[in-house]
Coordinates of C-alpha atoms and ligand atoms in Angstrom, one line a residue:
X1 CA 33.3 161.8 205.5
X2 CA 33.0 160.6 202.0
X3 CA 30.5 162.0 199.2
X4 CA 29.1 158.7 199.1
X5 CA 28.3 158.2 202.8
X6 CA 27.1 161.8 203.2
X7 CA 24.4 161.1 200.4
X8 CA 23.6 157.5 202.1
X9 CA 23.2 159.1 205.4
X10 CA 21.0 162.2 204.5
X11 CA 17.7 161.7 205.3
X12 CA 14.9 163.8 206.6
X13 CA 15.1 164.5 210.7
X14 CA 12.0 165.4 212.2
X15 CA 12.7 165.7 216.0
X16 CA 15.9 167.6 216.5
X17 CA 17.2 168.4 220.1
X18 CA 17.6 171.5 221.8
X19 CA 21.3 171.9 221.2
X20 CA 22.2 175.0 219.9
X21 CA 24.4 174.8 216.5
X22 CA 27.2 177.3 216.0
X23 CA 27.1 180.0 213.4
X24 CA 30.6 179.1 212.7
X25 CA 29.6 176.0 211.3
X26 CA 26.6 177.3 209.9
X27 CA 28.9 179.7 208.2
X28 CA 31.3 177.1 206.6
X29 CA 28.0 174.8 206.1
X30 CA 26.7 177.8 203.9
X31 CA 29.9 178.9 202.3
X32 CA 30.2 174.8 200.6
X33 CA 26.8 175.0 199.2
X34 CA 28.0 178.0 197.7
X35 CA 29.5 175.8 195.4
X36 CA 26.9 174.8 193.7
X37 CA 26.8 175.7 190.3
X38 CA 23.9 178.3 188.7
X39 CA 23.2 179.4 185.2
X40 CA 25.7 181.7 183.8
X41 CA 26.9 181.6 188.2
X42 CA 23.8 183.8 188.5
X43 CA 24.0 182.5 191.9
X44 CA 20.5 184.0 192.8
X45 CA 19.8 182.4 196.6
X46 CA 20.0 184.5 199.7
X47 CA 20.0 182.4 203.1
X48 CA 18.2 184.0 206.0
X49 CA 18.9 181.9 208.9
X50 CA 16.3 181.9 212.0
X51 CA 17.3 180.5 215.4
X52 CA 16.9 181.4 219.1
X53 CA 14.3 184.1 220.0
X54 CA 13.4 184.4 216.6
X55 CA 12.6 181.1 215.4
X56 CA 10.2 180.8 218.6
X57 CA 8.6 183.5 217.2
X58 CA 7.9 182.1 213.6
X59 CA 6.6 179.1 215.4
X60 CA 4.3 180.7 217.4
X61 CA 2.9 183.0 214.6
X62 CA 2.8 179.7 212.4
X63 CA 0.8 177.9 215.6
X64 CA -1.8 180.4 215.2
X65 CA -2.2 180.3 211.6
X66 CA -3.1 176.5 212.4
X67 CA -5.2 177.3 215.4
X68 CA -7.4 179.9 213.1
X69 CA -7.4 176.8 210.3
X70 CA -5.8 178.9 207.8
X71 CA -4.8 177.8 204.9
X72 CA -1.0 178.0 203.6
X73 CA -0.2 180.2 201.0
X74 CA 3.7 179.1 199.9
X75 CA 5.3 181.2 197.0
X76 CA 5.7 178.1 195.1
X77 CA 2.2 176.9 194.1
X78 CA 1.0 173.7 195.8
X79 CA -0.5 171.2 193.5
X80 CA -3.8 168.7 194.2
X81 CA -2.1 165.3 194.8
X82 CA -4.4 164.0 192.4
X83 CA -3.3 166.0 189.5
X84 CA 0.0 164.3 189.9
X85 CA 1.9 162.0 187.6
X86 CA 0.7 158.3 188.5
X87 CA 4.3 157.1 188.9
X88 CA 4.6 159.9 191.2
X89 CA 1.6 159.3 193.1
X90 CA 2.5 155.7 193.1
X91 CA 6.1 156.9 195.2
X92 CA 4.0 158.9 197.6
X93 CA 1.7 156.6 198.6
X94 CA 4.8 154.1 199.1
X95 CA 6.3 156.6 201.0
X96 CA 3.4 157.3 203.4
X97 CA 2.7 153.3 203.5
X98 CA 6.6 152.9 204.4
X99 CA 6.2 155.4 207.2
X100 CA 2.9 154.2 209.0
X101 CA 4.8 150.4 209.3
X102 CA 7.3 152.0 210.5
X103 CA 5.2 153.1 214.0
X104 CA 3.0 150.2 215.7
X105 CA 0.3 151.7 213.8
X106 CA -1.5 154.1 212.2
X107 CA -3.0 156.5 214.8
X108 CA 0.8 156.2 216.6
X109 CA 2.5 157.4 212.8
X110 CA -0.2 160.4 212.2
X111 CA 0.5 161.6 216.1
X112 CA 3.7 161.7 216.0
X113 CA 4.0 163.0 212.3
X114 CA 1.5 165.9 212.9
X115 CA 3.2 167.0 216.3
X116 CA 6.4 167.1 214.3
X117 CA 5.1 169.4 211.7
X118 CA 3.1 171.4 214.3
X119 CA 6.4 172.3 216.0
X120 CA 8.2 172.9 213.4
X121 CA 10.6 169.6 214.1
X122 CA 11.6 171.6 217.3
X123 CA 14.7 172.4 215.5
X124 CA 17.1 175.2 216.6
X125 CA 18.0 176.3 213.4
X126 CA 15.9 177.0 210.0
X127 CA 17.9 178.2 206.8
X128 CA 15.3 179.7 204.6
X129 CA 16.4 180.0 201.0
X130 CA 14.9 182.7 198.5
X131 CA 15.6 183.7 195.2
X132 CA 14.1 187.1 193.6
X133 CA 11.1 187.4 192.1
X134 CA 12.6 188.5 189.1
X135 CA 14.2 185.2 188.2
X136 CA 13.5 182.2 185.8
X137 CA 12.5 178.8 186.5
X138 CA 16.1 178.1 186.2
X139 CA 16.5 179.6 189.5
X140 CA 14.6 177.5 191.6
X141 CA 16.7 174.1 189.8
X142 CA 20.0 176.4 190.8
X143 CA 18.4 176.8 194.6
X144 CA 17.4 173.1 194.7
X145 CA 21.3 172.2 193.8
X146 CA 21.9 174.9 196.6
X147 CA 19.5 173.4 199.3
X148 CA 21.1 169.9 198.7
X149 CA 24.9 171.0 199.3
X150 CA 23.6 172.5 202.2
X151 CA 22.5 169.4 203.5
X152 CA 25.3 167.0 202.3
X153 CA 27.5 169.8 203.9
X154 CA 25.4 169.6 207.5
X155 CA 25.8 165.5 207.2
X156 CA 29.6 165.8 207.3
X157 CA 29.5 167.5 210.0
X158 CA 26.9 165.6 212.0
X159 CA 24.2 167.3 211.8
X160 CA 20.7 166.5 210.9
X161 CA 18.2 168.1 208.1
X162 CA 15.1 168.4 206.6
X163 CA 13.3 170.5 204.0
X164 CA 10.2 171.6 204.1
X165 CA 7.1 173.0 202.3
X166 CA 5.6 173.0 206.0
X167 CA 8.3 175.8 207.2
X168 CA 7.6 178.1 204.3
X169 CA 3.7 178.2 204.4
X170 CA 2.8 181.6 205.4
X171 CA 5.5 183.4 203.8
X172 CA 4.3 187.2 205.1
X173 CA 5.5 186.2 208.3
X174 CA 8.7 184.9 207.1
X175 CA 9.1 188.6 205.4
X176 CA 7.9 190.4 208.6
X177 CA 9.9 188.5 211.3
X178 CA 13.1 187.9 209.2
X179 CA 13.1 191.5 207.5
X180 CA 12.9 189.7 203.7
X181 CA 12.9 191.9 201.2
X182 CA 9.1 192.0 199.5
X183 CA 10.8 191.2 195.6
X184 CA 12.5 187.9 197.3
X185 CA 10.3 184.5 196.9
X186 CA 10.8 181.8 199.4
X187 CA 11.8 178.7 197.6
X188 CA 11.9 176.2 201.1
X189 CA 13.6 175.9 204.4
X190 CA 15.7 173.5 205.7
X191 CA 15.5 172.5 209.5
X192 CA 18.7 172.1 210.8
X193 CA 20.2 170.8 214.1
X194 CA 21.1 167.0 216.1
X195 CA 19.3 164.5 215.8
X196 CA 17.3 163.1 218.4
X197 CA 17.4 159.1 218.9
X198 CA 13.8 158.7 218.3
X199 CA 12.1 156.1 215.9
X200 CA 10.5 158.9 213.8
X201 CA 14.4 159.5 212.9
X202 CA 15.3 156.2 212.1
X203 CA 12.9 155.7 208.8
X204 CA 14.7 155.9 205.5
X205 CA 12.7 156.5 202.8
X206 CA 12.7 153.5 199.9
X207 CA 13.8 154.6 196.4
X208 CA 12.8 152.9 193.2
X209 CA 14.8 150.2 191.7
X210 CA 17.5 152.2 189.6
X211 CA 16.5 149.9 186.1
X212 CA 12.9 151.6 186.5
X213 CA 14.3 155.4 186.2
X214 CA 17.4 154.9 184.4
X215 CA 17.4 154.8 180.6
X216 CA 20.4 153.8 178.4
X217 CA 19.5 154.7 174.8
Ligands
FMN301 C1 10.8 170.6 198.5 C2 10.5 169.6 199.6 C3 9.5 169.9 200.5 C4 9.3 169.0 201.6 N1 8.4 169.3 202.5 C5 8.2 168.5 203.6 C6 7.2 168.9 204.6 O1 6.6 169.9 204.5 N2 7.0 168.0 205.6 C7 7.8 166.8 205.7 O2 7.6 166.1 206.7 N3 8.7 166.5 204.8 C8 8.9 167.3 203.8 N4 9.9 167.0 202.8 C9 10.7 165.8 203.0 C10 10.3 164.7 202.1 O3 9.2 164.0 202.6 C11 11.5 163.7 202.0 O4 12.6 164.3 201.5 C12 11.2 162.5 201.2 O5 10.2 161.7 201.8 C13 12.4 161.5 201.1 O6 12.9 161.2 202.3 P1 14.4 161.5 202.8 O7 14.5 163.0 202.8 O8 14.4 161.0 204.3 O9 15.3 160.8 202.0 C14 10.1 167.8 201.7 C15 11.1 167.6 200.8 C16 11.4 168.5 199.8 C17 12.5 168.2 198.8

């Protein structure tokens, strides 16, 4: 596949189905991103990958945390929409506007939206990424480089992705279930698995004219 059609095609999955992916091509999915470059190649992401017995387990413990109505509490701090950038804000709000006229309407786009997240995309496979706690901001740019060859990589090979804030919300499970490390930060986690043919698949996010973000000087 070329670069160019593995960057058109990526876009975020958010039903998967309940074929299993092979950690051989997890492996070789992994070992590309491993490409990307790092300052001074401090290369500082781990990859812990959950699947099978498990990832049902993070689900579940994740399902209660919602059931009880607690709160997230990601390693990365989550900030108040409204303290935002307005041109940001303005893409958001684009974004959620694009997604609700993609479904017949709005109660149809929030249901099938929240199940999504609730289930954690029913994906088979979810690649968390951490970096140490000991690191600089730099590092979390180098694992963002990281987490996006990891998903051009899965596109070549068919396979469908998503990161998420919603997969690393309650990070002492993550460190319990997945045996993490306590001075390792979770930076995100990337769903990973087919695609289902649903219509909650088929929206492609817009993008703002190139003229408005691009400046020649
Ligand atoms: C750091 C990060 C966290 C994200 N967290 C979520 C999430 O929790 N739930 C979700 O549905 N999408 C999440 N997304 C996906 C974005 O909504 C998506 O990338 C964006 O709307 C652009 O759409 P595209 O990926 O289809 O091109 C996240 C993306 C990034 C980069």
């Amino acid at each position: 596949m070329e670069l160019q059609d593995a960057i058109n095609q990526r876009h975020s999955i958010r039903q998967f189905t309940d074929k299993p992916v092979e950690k051989k091509m997890i492996t070789k999915i992994v070992e590309l991103a491993q490409r990307a470059p790092s300052w001074v190649n401090s290369q500082p992401w781990q990859v812990y990958c959950a699947m099978g017995d498990t990832l049902q387990e993070i689900k579940n413990a994740y399902r209660d945390q919602d059931i009880a109505g607690n709160q997230g509490n990601s390693d990365l701090p989550v900030m108040s929409r409204e303290d935002w950038a307005p041109q940001t804000q303005d893409n958001m709000k684009q974004w959620r506007h694009g997604i609700v006229h993609h479904f017949a309407n709005f109660d149809e786009a929030h249901e099938k939206m929240t199940n999504a997240s609730n289930t954690l995309y029913d994906s088979p496979v979810i690649l968390y990424i951490t970096i140490p706690k000991a690191s600089p901001d730099w590092s979390i740019f180098d694992a963002g480089l990281f987490a996006e060859n990891i998903m051009l990589a899965a596109t070549a090979y068919g396979l469908g992705t998503i990161p998420t804030y919603n997969s690393v919300r309650f990070p002492a499970i993550l460190h319990q279930t997945l045996d993490v490390p306590d001075d390792e930060r979770f930076i995100v986690g990337i769903s990973l698995g087919y695609s289902a043919d649903t219509t909650i698949n088929s929206y492609h996010s817009e993008r703002r004219p190139v003229n408005e973000i691009l400046h020649f000087n």
